[in-house]
XYZ file of C-alpha atoms in Angstrom:
481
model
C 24.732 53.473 -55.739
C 23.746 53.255 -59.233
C 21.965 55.749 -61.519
C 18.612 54.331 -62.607
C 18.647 55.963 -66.239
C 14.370 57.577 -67.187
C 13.288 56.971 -70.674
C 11.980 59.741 -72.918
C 7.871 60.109 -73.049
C 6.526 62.238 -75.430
C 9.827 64.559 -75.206
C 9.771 64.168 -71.044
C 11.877 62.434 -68.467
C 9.375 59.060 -67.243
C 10.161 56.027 -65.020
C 8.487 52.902 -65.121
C 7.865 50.277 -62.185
C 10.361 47.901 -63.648
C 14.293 48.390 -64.529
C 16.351 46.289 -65.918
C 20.362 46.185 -65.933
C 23.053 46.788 -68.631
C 26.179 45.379 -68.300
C 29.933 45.624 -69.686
C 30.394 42.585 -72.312
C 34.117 43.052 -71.440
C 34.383 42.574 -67.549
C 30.416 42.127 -66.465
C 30.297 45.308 -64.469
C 27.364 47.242 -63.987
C 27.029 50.011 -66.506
C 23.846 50.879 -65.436
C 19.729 50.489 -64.744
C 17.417 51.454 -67.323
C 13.701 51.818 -66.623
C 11.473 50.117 -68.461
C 7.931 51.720 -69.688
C 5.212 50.158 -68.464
C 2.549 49.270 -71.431
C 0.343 52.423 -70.320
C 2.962 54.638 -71.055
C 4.057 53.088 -74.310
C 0.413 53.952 -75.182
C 0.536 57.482 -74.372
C 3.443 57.946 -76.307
C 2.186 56.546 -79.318
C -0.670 58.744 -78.572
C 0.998 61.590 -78.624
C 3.239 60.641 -81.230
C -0.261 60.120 -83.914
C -2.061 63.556 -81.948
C 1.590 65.441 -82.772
C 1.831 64.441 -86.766
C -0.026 67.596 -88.381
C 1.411 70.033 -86.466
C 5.167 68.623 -86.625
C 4.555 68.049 -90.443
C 3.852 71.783 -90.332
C 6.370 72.907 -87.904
C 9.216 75.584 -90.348
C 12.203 73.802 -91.506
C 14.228 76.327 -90.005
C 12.638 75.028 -86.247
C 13.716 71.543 -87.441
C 16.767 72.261 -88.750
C 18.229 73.930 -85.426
C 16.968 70.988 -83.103
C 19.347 69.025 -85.785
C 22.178 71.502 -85.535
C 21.734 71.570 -81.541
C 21.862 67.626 -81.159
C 25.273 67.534 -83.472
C 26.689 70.602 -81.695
C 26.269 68.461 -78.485
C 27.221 65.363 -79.560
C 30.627 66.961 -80.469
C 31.006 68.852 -77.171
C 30.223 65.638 -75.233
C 32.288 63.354 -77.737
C 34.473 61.326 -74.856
C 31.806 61.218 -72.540
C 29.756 59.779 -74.963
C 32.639 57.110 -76.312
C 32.581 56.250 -72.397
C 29.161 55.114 -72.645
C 29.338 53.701 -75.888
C 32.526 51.866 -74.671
C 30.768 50.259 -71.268
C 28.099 49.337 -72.569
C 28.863 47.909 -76.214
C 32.667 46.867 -75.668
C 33.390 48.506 -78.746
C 37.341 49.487 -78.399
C 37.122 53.709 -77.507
C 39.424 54.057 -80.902
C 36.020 53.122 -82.863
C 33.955 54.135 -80.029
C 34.576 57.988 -80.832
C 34.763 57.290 -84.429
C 30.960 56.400 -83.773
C 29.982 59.861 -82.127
C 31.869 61.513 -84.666
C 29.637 59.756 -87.065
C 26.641 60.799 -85.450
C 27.647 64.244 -85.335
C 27.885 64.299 -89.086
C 24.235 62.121 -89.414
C 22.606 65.319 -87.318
C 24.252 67.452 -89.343
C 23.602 66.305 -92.445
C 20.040 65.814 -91.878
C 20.075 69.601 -90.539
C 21.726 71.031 -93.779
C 18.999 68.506 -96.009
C 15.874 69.772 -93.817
C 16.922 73.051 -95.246
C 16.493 72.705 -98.621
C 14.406 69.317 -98.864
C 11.257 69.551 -100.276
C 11.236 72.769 -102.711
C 8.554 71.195 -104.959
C 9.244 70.555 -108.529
C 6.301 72.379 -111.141
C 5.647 70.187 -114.475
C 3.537 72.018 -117.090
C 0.701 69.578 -118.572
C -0.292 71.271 -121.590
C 1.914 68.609 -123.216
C -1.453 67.119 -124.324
C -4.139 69.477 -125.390
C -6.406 68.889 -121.938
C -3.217 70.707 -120.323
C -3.528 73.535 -121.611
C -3.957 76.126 -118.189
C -2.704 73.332 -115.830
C 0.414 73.237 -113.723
C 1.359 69.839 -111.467
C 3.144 71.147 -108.407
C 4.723 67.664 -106.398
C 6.255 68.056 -102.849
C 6.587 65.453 -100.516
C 4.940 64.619 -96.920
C 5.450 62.551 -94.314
C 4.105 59.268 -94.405
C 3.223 59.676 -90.652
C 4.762 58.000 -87.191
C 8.075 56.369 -87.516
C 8.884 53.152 -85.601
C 12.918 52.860 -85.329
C 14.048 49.430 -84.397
C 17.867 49.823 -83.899
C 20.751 46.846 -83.097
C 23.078 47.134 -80.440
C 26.211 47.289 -82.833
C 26.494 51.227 -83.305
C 23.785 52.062 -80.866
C 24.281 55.843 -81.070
C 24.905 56.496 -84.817
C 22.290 53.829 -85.992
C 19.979 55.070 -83.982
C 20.641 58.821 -85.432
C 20.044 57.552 -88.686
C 16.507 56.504 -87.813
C 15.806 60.012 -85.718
C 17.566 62.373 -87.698
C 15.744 61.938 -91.266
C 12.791 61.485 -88.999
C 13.056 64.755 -87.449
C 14.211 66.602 -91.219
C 11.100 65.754 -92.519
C 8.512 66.537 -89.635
C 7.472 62.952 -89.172
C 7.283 61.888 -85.514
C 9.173 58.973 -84.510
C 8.975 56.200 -81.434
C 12.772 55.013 -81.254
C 13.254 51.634 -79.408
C 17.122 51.226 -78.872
C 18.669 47.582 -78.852
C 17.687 45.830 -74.650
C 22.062 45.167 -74.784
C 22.457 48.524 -76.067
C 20.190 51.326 -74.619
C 21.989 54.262 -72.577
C 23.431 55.783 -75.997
C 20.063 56.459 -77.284
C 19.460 57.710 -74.096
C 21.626 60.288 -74.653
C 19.587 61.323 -77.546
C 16.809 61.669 -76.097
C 18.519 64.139 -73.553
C 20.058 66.054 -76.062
C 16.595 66.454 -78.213
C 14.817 67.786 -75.006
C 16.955 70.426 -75.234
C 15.506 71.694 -78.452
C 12.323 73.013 -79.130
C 10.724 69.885 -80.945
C 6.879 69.428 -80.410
C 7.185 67.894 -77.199
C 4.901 64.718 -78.920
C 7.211 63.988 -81.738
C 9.727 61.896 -80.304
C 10.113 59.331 -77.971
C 12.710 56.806 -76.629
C 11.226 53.765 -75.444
C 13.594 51.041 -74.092
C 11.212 48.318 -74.050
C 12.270 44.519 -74.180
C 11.688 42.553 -77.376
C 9.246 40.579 -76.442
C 7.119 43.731 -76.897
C 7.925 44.376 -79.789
C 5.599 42.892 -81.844
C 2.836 45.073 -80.556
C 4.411 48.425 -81.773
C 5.099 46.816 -85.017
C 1.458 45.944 -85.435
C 0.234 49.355 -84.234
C -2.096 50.633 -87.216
C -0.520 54.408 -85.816
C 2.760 53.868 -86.896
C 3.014 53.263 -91.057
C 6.361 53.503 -90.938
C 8.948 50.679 -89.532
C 12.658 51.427 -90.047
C 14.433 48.116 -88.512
C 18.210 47.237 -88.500
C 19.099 43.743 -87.483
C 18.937 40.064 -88.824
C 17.301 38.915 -91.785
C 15.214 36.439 -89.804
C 13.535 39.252 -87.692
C 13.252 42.150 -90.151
C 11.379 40.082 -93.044
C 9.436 38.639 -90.030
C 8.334 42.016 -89.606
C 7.207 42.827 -93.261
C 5.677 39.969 -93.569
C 3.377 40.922 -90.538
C 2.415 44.092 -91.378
C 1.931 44.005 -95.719
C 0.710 47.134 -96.087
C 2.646 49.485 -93.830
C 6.212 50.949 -95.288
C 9.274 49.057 -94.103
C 12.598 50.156 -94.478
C 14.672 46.942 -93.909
C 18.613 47.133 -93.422
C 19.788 43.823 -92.524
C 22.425 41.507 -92.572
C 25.774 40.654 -95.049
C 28.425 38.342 -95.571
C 30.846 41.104 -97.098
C 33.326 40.189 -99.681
C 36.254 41.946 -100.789
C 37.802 40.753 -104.188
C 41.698 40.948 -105.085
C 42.303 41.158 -108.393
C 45.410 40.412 -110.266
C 46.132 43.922 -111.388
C 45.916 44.811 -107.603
C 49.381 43.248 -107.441
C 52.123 45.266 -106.441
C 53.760 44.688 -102.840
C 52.203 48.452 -102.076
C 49.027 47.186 -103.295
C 48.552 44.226 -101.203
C 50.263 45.604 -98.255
C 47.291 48.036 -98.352
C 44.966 45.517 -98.820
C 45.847 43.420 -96.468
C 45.945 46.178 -93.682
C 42.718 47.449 -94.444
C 41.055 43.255 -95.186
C 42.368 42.742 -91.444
C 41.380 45.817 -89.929
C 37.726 45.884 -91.496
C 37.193 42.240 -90.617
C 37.603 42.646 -86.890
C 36.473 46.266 -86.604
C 33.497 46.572 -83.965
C 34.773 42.682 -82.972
C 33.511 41.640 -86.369
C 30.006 42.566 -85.321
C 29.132 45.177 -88.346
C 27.106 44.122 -91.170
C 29.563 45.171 -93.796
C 32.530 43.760 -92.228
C 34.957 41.701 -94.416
C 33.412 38.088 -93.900
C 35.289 36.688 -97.461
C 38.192 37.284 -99.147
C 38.162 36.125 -102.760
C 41.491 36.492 -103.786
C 42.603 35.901 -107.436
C 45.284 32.875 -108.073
C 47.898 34.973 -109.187
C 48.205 37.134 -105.947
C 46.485 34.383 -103.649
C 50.010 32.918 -102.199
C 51.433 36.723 -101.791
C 47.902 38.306 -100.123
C 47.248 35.553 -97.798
C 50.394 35.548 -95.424
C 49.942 39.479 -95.530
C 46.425 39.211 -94.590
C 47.462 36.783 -91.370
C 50.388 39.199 -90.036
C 47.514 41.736 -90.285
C 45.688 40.344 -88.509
C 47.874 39.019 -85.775
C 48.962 42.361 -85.066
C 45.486 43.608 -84.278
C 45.660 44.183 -80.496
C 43.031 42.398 -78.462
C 41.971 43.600 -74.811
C 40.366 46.165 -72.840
C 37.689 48.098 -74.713
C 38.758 51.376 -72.779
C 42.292 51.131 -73.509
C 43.292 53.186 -76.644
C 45.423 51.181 -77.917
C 42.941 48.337 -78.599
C 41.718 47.327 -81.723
C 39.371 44.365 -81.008
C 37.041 44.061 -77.720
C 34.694 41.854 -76.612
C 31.753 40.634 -78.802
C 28.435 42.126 -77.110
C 27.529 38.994 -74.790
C 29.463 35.967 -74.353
C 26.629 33.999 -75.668
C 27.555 35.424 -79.154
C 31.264 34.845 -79.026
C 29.951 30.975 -78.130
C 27.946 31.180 -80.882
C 30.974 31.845 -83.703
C 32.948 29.303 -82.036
C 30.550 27.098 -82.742
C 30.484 28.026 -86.265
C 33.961 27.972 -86.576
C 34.522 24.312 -85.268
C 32.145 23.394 -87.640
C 34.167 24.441 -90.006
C 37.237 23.298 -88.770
C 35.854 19.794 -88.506
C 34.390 20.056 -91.775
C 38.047 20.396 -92.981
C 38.595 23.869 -93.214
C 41.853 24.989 -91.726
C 42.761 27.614 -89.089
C 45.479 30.298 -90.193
C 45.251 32.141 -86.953
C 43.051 32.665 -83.908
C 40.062 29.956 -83.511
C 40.264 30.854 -79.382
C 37.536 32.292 -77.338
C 37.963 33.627 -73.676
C 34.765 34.255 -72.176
C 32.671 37.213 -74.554
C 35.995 37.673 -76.769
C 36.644 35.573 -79.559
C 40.069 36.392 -81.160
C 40.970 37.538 -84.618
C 40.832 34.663 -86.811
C 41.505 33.295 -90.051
C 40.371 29.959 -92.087
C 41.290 29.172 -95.354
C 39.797 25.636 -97.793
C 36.331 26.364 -95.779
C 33.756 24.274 -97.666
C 31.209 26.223 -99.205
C 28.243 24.556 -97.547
C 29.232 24.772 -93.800
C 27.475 27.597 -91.533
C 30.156 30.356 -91.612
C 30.100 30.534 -95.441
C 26.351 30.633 -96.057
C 25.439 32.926 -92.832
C 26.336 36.358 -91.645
C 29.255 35.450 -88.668
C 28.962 38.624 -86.830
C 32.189 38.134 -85.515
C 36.128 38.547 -85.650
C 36.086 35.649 -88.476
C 37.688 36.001 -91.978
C 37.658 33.274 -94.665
C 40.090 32.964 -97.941
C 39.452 32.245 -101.126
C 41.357 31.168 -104.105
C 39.553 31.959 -107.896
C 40.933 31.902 -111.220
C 39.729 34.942 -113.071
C 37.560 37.992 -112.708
C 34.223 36.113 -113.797
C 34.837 32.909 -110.808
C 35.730 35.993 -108.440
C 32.186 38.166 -109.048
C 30.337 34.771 -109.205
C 31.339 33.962 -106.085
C 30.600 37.638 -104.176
C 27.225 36.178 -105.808
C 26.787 32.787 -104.429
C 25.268 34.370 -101.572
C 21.672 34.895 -100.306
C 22.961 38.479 -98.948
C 24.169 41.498 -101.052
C 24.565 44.138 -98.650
C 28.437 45.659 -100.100
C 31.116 44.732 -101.608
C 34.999 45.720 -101.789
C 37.021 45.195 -104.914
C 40.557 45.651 -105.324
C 41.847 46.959 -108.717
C 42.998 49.715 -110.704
C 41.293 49.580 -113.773
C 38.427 51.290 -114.624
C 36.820 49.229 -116.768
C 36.678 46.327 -114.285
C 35.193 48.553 -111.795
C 32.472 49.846 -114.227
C 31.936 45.472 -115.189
C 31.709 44.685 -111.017
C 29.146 47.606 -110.682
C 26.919 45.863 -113.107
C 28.072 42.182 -112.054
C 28.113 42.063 -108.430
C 24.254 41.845 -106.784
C 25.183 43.863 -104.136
C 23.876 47.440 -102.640
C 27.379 48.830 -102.915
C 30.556 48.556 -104.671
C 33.514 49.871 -103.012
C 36.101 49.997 -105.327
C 39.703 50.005 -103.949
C 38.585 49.140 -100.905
C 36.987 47.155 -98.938
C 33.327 45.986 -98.411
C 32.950 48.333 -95.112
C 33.213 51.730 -96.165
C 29.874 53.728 -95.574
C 30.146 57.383 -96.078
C 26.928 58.717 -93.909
C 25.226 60.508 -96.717
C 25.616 58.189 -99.258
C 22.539 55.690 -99.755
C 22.972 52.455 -97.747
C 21.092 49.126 -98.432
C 21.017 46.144 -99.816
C 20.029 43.356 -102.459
C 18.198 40.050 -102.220
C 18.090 38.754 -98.347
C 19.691 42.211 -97.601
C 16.970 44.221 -97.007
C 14.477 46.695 -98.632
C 14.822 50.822 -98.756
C 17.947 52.918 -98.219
C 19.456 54.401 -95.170
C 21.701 57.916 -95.808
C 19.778 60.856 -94.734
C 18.224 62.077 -98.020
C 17.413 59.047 -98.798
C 15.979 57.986 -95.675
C 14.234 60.987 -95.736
C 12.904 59.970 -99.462
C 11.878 56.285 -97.601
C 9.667 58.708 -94.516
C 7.400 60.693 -97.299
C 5.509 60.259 -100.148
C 5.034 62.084 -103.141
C 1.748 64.339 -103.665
C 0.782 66.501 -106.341
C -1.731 69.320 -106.973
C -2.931 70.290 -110.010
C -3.275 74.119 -110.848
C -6.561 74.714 -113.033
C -6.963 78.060 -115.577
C -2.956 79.957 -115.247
C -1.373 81.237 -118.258
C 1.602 78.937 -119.171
């Protein structure tokens, strides 16, 4: 019999009259039922949610800061259980799977350590001018009010931490709606946060469909919107609600750039392992996964055969078999999807240097090189196991090409020299420059965003935190300076 799986109401177990059913992307089993809120109880939560923002604004950061500590102290204690779930109900291979929950240990954490000392105020005399004279400006920061957090089904336990935990640092109250695909690891949150000793208002998981969406985004209660996804849907969102505060982090077509003083057989052995490993990571389905490789001409014809044994040698399979490397995507309707891309492509006259197969929801590893630059796969984010080579002649044709993109999420470049790394920070339009590396390395306290069609704001939990509050000052009238 299965387990139908409550939400989380105001910091309370709840049932709905509906469930719905997750599923295993790998082998269609049933993971589990979820219940869904009806629209009365969505109400009451953002009720209680608005009713709870004074006093959890108030609440001590050292009551904050141990519901933080608690929720990473569980995470790590229920770390394989947790990959399980992950696993089931993602397909993500249990290799990244835990690599995820250790993530989310470190997000809690983090945002534990930073509710600590956030917010100590910063004094500014203003007898700078001679109507100062007697006046202090004391500046803190407070919560902007209710968070929304929209979170994707690609990590949906650490990318939902990074919309609760900065919530939670800061004292703002936050509505979380997890991903319909993707919805038992937030779950899980919720479980572990009613363990604490959080206003029972201030959070709330809500696993509605997203078809109801819309009516939570326009919600005059909630000011704040923190969405991950596709470019499509999160400016859709802004562009609904103009004056509330949207914190968008969206999609990417990540490049990773080989110069020719990254040359040595150590060099490209390294970046080849880590080009392959990053572009099929998560079954491709990461925002910052190596999409492009723009490989100088002088190391193109050594890299490229490198970068195809790579991949090759990525082991495809079972998601809850350690040894794999590359599951399922999430539904078989996306793997359909990038084969669709990719034959366009292919018939465009692009050629295939490995994979190009899909079995049911899995797509395998795969490699094109000549793609022409207008087809789908080079313009659009491919969410998938699917790499692309390029050949450029010089540093400028290799940063104007991480450029010809509407996307500038990260970007990996490969060199030893530190005055090309100083000229790609300033060249490349991009949120992030990895340098050394490639496009998809995201330390969890770092900020994390992107340019142009990227998105707006910055995800990392101080800065997240800096994206929940605004700044306010107060002026300090007839005190000796």
């Amino acid at each position: 019999m299965t387990t139908t799986h409550a939400f989380w109401l105001a910091g309370r177990k709840a049932t709905g009259e509906d469930t719905f059913d997750v599923t295993s992307p790998w082998d269609g089993r049933l993971v589990g039922a979820v219940s869904v809120p009806t629209e009365a109880q969505v109400e009451e939560a953002v009720a209680a949610a608005f009713a709870a923002r004074d006093e959890f604004a108030a609440t001590p950061a050292h009551v904050r800061a141990a519901a933080l500590d608690h929720v990473s102290k569980r995470l790590a204690e229920r770390t394989e259980e947790i990959a399980q779930l992950i696993s089931a109900e993602n397909g993500k291979p249990m290799k990244w799977a835990r690599g995820e929950v250790g993530r989310a240990v470190s997000v809690f954490r983090f945002a534990a350590e930073e509710a600590r000392r956030y917010n100590g105020g910063e004094a500014q005399r203003l007898d700078t001018d001679a109507g100062g004279v007697g006046r202090l400006a004391l500046t803190r920061r407070f919560p902007r009010g209710v968070v929304l957090g929209i979170a994707p089904f690609n990590f949906p336990l650490n990318l939902c931490a990074h919309k609760v935990a900065p919530a939670i640092a800061v004292g703002a109250p936050i509505i979380l709606k997890p991903a319909p695909a993707t919805p038992l690891s937030a779950l899980i949150l919720g479980e572990l946060l009613a363990e604490t000793e959080l206003p029972a208002g201030s959070w709330s998981v809500l696993p509605v469909p997203n078809d109801r969406m819309p009516a939570l985004v326009q919600d005059e209660r909630l000011p704040v919107i923190s969405f991950t996804g596709s470019d499509t849907v999160g400016y859709a969102i802004m562009n609904s609600v103009p004056r509330k505060h949207c914190t968008l982090e969206l999609g990417g077509n990540g490049a990773a750039v080989v110069l020719p003083d990254f040359s040595s057989e150590a060099d490209l052995d390294w970046a080849a392992g880590r080009i392959a490993t990053f572009s099929n990571y998560q079954g491709g389905q990461s925002c910052i996964s190596v999409q492009r490789v723009i490989a100088d001409a002088s190391v193109y014809d050594r890299l490229v055969p490198k970068i195809v044994a790579a991949v090759e040698a990525q082991v495809t399979g079972d998601p809850s078999d350690d040894a794999t490397d590359v599951g399922p995507l999430v539904s078989e309707d996306a793997a359909k999807r990038v084969e669709t891309w990719v034959d366009e492509a292919v018939d465009a006259g692009a050629k295939v240097l490995t994979g190009g197969k899909r079995d049911g929801a899995a797509y395998a590893p795969t490699v094109l090189a000549e793609v022409p630059g207008e087809v789908t796969i080079a313009r659009e984010e491919v969410f998938g196991p699917v790499l692309t080579v390029t050949k450029v002649h010089g540093e400028a044709a290799a940063f104007d090409a991480v450029n010809d993109s509407k996307y500038g999420l990260q970007a990996g470049v490969f060199t030893r020299d530190l005055q090309t790394a100083f000229r790609a920070h300033r060249a490349l339009e991009v949120g992030g420059v990895i340098i050394g590396d490639v496009p998809s390395y995201r330390a969890d306290q770092m900020p994390y965003g992107g340019a142009k069609q990227s998105g707006v704001g910055r995800e990392g939990v101080r800065y997240a935190m800096d994206d929940y509050t605004y700044e306010r000052v107060m002026v300090v009238t007839g005190i000796e300076l």
